[in-house]
Short mmCIF file of C-alpha atoms in Angstrom, two decimals:
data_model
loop_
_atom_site.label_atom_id
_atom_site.label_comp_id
_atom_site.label_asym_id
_atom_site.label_seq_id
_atom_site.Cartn_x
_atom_site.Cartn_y
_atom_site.Cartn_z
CA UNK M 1 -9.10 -106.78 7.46
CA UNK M 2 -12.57 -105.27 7.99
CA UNK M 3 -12.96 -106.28 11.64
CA UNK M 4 -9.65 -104.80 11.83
CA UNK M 5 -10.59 -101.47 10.98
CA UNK M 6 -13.93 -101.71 12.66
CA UNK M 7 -11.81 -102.25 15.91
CA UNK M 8 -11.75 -99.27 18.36
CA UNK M 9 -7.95 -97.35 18.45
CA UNK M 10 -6.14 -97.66 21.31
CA UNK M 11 -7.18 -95.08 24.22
CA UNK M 12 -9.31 -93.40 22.05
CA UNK M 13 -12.91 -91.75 23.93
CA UNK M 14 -16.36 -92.68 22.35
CA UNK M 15 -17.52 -89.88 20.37
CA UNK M 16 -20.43 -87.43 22.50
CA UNK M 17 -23.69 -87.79 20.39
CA UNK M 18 -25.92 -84.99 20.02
CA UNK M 19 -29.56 -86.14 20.10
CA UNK M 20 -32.27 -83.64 19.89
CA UNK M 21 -34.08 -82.89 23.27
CA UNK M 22 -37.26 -84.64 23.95
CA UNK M 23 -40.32 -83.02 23.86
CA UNK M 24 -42.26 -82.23 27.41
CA UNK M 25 -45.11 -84.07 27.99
CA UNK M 26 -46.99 -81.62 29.79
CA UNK M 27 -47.22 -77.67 30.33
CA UNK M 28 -46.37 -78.11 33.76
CA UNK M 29 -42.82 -79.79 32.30
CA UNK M 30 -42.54 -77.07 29.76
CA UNK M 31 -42.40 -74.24 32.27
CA UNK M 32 -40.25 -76.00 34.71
CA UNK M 33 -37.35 -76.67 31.83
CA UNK M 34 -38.28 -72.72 31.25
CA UNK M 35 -37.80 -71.58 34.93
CA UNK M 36 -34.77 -74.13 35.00
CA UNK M 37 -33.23 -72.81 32.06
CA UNK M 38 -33.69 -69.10 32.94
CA UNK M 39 -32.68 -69.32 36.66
CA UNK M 40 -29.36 -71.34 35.15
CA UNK M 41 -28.48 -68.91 32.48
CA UNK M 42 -28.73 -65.92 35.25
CA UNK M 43 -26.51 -67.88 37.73
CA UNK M 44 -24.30 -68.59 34.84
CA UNK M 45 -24.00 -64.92 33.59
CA UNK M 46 -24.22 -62.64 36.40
CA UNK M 47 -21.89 -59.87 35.20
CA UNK M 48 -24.28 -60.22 31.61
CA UNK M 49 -27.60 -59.24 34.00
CA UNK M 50 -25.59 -56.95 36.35
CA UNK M 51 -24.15 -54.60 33.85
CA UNK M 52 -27.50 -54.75 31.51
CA UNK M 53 -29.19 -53.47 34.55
CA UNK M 54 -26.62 -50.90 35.18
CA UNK M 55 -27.08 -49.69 31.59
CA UNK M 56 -30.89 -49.30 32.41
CA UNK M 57 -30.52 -47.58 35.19
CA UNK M 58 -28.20 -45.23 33.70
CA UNK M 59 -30.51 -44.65 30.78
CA UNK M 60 -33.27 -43.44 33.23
CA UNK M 61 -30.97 -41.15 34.75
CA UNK M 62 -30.15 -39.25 31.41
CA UNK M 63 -33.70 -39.15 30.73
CA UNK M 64 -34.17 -37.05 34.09
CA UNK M 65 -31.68 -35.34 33.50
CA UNK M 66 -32.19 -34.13 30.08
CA UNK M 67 -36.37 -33.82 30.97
CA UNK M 68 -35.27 -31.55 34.51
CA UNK M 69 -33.04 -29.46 32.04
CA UNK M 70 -35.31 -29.03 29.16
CA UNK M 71 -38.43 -28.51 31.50
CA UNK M 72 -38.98 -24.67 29.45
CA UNK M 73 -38.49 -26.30 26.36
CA UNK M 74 -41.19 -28.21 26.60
CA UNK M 75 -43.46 -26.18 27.98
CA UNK M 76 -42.99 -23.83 24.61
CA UNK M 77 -43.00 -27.14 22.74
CA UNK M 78 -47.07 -28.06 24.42
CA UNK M 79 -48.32 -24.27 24.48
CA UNK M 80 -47.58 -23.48 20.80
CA UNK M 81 -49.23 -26.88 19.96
CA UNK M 82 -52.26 -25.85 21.82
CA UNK M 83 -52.07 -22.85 19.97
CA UNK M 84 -51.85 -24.35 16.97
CA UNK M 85 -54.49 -26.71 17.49
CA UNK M 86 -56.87 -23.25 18.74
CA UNK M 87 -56.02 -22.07 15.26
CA UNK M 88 -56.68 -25.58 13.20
CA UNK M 89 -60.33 -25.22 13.12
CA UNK M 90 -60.15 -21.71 11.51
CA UNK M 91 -57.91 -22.81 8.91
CA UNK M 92 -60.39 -25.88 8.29
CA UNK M 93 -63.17 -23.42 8.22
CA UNK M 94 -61.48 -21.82 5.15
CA UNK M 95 -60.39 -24.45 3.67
CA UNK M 96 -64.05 -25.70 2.96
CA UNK M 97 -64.80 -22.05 1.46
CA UNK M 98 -62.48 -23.51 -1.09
CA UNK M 99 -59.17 -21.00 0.50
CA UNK M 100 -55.75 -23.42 -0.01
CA UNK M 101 -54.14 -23.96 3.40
CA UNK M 102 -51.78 -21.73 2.90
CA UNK M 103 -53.49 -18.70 2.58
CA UNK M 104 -55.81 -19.63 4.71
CA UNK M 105 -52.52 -19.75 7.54
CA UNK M 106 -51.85 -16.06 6.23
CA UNK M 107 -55.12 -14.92 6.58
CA UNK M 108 -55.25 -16.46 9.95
CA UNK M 109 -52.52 -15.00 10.93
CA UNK M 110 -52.80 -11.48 9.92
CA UNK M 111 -56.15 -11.17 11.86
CA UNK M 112 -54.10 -12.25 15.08
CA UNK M 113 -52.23 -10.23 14.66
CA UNK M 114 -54.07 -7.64 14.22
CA UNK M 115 -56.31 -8.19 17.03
CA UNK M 116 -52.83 -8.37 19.34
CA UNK M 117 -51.72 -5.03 17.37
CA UNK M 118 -55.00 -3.42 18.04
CA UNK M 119 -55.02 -3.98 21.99
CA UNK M 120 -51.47 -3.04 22.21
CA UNK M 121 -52.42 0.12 20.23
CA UNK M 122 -55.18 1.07 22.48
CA UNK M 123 -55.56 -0.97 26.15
CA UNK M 124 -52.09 -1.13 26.84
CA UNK M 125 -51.46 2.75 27.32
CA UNK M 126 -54.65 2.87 29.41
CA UNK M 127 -53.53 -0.25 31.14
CA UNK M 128 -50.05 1.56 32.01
CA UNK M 129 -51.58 4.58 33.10
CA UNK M 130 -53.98 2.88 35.25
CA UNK M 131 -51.46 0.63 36.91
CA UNK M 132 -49.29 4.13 37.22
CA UNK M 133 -52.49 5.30 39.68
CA UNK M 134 -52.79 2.17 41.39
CA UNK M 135 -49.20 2.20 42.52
CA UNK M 136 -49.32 6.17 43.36
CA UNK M 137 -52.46 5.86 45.26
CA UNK M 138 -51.51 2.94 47.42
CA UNK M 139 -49.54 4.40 49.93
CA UNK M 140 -52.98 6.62 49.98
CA UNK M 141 -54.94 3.74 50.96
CA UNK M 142 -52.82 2.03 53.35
CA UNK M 143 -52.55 5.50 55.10
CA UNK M 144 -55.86 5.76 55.60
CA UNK M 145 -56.04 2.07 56.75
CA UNK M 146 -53.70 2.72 59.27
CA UNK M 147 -55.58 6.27 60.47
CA UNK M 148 -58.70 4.40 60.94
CA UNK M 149 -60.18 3.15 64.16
CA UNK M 150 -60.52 -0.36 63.28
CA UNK M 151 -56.67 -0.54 62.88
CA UNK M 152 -55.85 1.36 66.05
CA UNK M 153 -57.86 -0.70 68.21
CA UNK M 154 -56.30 -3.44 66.90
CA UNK M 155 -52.73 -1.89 67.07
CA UNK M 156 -54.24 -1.10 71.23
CA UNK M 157 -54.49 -4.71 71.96
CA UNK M 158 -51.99 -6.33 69.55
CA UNK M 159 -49.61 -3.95 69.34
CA UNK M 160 -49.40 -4.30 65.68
CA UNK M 161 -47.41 -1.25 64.95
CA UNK M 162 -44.55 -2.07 67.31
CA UNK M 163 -44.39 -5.58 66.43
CA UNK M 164 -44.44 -4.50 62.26
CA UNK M 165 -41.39 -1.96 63.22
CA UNK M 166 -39.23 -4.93 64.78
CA UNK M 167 -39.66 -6.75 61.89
CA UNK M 168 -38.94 -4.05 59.32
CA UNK M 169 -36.16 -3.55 61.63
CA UNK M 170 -34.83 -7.31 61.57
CA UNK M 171 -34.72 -7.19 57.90
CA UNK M 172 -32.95 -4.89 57.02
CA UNK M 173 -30.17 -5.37 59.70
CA UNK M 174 -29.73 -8.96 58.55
CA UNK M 175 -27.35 -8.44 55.03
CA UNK M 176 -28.50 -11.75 53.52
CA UNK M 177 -32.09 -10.36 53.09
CA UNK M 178 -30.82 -7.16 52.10
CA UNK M 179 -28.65 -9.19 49.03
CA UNK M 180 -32.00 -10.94 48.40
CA UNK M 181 -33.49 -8.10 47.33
CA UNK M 182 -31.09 -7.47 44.94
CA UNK M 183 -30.89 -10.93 43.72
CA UNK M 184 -34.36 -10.86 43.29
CA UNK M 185 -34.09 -7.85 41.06
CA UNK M 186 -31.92 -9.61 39.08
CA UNK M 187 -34.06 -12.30 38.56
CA UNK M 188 -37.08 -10.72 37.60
CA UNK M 189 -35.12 -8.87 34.72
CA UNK M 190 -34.08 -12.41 33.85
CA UNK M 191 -37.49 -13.46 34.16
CA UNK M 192 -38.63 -10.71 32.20
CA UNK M 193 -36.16 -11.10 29.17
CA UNK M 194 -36.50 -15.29 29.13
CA UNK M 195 -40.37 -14.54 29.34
CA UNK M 196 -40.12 -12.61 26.20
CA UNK M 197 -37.57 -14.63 24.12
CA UNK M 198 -40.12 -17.78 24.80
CA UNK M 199 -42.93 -15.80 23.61
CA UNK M 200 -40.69 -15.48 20.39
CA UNK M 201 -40.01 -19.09 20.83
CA UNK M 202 -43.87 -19.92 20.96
CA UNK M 203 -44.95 -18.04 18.35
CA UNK M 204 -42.48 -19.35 15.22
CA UNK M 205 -43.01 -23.15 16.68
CA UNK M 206 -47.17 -22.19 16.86
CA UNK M 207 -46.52 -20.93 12.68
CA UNK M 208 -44.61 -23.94 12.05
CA UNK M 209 -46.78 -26.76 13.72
CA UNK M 210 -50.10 -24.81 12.23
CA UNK M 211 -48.41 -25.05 8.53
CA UNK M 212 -47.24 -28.71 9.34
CA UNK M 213 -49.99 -29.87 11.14
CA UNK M 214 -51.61 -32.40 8.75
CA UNK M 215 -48.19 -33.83 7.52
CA UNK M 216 -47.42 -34.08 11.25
CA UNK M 217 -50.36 -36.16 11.16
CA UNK M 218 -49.56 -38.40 8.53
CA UNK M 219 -46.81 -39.59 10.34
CA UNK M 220 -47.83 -40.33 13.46
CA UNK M 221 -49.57 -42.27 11.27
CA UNK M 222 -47.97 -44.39 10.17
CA UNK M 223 -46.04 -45.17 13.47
CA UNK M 224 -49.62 -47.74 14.05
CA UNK M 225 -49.83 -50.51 12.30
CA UNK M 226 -51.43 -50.98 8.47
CA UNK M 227 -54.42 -52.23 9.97
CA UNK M 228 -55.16 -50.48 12.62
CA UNK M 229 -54.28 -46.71 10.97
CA UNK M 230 -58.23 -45.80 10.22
CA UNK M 231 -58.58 -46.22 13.88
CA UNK M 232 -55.99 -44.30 14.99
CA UNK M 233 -56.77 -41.85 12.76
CA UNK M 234 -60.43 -41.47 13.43
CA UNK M 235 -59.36 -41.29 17.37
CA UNK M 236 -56.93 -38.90 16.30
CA UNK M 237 -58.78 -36.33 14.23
CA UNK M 238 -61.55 -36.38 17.33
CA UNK M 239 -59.38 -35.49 20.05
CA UNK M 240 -57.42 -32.58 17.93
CA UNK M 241 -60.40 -31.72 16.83
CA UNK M 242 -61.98 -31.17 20.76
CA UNK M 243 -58.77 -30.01 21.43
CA UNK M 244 -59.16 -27.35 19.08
CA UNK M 245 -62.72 -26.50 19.53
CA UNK M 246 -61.96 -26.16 23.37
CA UNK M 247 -59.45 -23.33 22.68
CA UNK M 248 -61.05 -21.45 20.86
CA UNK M 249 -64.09 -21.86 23.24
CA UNK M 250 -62.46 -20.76 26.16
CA UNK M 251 -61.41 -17.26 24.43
CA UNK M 252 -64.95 -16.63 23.41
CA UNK M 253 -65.98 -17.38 26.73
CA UNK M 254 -62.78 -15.29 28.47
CA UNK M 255 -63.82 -12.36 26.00
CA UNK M 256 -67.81 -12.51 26.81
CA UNK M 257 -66.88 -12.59 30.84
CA UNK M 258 -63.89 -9.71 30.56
CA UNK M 259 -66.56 -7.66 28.44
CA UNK M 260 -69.37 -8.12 30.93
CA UNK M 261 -67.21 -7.21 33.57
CA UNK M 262 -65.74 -4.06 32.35
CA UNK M 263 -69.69 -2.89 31.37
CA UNK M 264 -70.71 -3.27 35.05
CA UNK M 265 -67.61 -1.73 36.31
CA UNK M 266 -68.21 1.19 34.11
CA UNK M 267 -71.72 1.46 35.27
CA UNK M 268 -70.59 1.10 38.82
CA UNK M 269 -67.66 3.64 38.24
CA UNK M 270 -65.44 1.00 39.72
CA UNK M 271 -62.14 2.39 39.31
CA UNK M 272 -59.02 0.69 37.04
CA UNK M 273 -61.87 -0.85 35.31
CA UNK M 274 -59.60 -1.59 32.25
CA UNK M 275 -57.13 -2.91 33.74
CA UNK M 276 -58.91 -4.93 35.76
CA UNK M 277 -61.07 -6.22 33.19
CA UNK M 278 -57.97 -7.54 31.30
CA UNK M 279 -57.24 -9.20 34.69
CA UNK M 280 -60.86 -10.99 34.62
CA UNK M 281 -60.02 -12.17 30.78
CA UNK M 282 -56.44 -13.91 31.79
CA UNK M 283 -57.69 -15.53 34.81
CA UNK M 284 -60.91 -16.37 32.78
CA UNK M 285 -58.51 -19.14 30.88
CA UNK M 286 -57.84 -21.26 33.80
CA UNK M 287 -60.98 -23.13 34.20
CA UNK M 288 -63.12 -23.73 37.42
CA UNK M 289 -61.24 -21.27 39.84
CA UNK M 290 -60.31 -18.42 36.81
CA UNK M 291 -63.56 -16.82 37.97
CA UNK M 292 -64.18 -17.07 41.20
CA UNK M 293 -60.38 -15.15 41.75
CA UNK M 294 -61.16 -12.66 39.14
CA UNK M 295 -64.20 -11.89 41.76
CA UNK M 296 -62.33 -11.26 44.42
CA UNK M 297 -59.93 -9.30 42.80
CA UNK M 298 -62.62 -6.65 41.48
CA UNK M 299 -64.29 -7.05 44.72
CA UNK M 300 -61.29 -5.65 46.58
CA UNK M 301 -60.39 -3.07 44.27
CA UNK M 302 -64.48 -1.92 44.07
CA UNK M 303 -64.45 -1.57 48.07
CA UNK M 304 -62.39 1.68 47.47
CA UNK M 305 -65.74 2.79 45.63
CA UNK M 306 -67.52 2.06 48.98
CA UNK M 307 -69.49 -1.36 49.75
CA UNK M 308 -72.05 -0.82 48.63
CA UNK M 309 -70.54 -0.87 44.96
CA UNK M 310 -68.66 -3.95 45.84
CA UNK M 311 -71.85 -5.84 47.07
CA UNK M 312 -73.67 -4.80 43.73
CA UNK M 313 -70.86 -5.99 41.80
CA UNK M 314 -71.00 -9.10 43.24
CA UNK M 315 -74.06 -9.90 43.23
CA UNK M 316 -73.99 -8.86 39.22
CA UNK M 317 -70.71 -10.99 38.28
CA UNK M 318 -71.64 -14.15 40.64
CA UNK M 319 -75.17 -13.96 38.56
CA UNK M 320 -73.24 -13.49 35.22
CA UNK M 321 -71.30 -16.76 36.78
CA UNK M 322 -73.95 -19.02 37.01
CA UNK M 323 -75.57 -17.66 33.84
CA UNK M 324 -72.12 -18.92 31.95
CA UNK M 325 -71.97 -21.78 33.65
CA UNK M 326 -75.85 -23.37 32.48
CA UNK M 327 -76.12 -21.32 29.21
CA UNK M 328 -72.88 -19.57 27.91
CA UNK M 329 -70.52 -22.69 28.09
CA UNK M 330 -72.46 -25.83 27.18
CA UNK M 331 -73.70 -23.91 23.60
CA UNK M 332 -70.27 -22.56 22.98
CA UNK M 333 -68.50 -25.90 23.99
CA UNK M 334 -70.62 -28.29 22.56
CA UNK M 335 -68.38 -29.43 19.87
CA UNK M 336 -65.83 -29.28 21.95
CA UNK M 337 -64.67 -31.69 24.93
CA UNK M 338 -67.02 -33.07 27.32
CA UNK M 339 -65.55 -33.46 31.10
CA UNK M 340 -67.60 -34.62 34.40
CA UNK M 341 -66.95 -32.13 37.08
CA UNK M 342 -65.23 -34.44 39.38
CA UNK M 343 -62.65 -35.30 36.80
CA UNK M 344 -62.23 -31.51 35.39
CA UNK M 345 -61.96 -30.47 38.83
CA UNK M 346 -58.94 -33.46 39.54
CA UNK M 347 -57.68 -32.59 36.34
CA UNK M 348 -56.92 -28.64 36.92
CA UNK M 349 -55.77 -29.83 40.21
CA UNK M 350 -53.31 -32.14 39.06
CA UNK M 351 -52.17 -30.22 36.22
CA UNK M 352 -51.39 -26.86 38.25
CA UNK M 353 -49.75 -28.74 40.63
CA UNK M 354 -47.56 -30.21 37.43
CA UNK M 355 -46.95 -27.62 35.10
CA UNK M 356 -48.91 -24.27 36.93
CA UNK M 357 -50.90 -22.51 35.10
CA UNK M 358 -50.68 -24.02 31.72
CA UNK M 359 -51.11 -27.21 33.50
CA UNK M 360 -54.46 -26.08 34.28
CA UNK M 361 -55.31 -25.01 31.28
CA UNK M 362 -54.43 -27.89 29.08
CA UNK M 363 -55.48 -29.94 31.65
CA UNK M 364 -59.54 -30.63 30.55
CA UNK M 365 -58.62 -31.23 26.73
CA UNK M 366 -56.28 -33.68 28.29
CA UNK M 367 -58.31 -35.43 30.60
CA UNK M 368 -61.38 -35.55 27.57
CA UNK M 369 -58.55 -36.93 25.50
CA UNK M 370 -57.74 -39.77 28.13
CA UNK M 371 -61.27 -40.50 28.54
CA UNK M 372 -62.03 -40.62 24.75
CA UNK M 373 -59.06 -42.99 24.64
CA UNK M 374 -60.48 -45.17 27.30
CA UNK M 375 -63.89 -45.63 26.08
CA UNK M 376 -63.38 -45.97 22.71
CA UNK M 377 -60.17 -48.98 23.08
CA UNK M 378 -60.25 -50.28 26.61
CA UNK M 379 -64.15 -50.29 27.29
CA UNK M 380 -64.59 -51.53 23.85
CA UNK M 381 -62.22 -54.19 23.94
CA UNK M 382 -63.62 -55.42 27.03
CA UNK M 383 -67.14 -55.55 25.66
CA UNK M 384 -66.18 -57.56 23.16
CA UNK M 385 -64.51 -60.36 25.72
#
């Protein structure tokens, strides 16, 4: 009865066993079954791969898209954190006089304020005025440039005058030039009115990532891992702190060249010397070239004065130059970021071309930040190997 049962059924099929898979002998075995295994599985699932890699693609495109479209937004986003970070190192300064944070970000703030209401209240109607006499008298000047003798032997053997008529001529005729003037005055009133609702813009985000700033901090935090967090925050605090220190050295140095500029003008009688000395402290900001155009815009204006008040000039502010350059700047920036000139002057180069002139401005604390980054986890890492 036993063999009986033990017998096999009629046309049944012996039952598939399931051993385990036998280990590789060698590596050389383990990646083949690995490449096998891998090159099956994408033959056997092509539509799998295909549409994964659609999805990818896809994913990249919305991120152009949505980076190409918020381009402004971000801009506000990086220029009120520079701000911010400018205005950090005040706030810490109070904070060890034993002032809470908060007030400290009042008192901060009302003394910016002030400072912006005071030049509104008194170099901005001067600055109007001015720029009111530069526009009346430059018809003046290009009459008399015309009138001279240099331009009409030129206009004898170029026929400059003729050949500036035609043109003048041309443009006007053709009506898509003509609407381009209009559509340009249409877009610098837009210019104008999105210029001032991102100032708005910069200015609440600046007041909310200065009052945030160290919980900001604490997060980012905690994105590292447990044991690596005194690291990242010691790497951190140093490059905000540069960061910072670099702001607010650049404005002491933008002040000290815009003040030294307007004394000689005055002294020189260099006319729009206001106005133009505001010019010297905005282009004093972007580093490396700020200067060197500030020159030649005072130059030009001073050779209405007469050369010889142009040369003097220059020879003053290219001294004043140098002077900033070995003694000014390394004792105001010496707690702040350290750059070789090479890679400050790639840097500005790279970042203008990027983002313009904010590019070039945050463009040194960013470079000293990739720097600190590199020497301080890649070099060290590979001294260690």
């Amino acid at each position: 009865m036993v063999e009986k049962i033990r017998q096999p059924v009629p046309g049944a099929q012996p039952r598939v066993r399931f051993d385990l898979p036998v280990a590789p002998s060698g590596p050389g075995e383990t990646a083949a079954i690995i490449e096998a295994s891998s090159g099956s599985s994408l033959f056997r699932h092509p539509i799998y791969f295909g549409f994964m890699g659609t999805v990818g693609v896809g994913i990249a495109l919305f991120l152009s898209y949505m980076l190409a479209n918020t381009e402004s937004l971000l801009l506000w986003i990086v220029t009120a954190l520079f701000i911010s970070l400018g205005l950090d190192p005040v706030v810490r300064w109070l904070e060890r006089r034993k002032v809470p944070r908060p007030l400290g970000i009042v008192i901060v703030l009302v003394g910016l304020l002030s400072v912006v209401a005071l030049f509104f209240a008194t170099l901005i109607p001067t600055i109007v005025e001015q720029t009111s006499q530069l526009i009346n008298k430059a018809p003046i000047w290009i009459r008399d440039f015309l009138n001279s003798e240099f331009f009409k032997q030129l206009d004898v053997q170029y026929n400059v005058l003729d050949t500036i008529n035609e043109q003048v001529a041309k443009f006007f005729q053709d009506a898509q030039a003509v609407g381009g003037i209009f559509g340009g005055v249409v877009g610098v009133g837009t210019n104008i009115a999105n210029g001032l609702f991102g100032t708005l813009i910069v200015l609440v985000l600046s007041l909310y990532f200065l009052a945030s700033l160290p919980a900001i901090k604490k997060w980012g935090y905690r994105l590292a891992p447990r044991s690596r967090r005194p690291r990242v925050e010691e790497l951190s605090e140093e490059i905000t702190r540069g960061v910072g220190n670099y702001v607010i050295g650049q404005v002491c140095v933008a002040v000290l060249n815009a003040t030294f500029a307007f004394i000689v003008m005055t002294i020189l009688g260099v006319p729009f010397s206001v106005l133009l000395a505001f010019v010297v402290a905005l282009l004093a900001f972007i580093p490396l070239v700020g200067g060197m155009i500030a020159a030649i815009v005072v130059i030009a204006v001073s050779l209405t004065a007469g050369w010889q008040t142009a040369l003097i000039y220059a020879i003053a502010y290219f001294a004043y130059l140098q002077f900033e350059a070995y003694f000014i700047s390394p004792r105001i920036m010496q707690k702040a970021v350290a750059v070789p000139g090479a890679v400050a002057v790639i840097s500005v180069i790279a970042g203008g071309s990027l983002l313009g002139v904010l590019g070039a401005l945050i463009a040194i604390p960013t470079a000293a930040a990739v720097m600190l980054l590199v020497k301080e986890v890649f070099i060290a890492r590979q001294d260690k190997n």
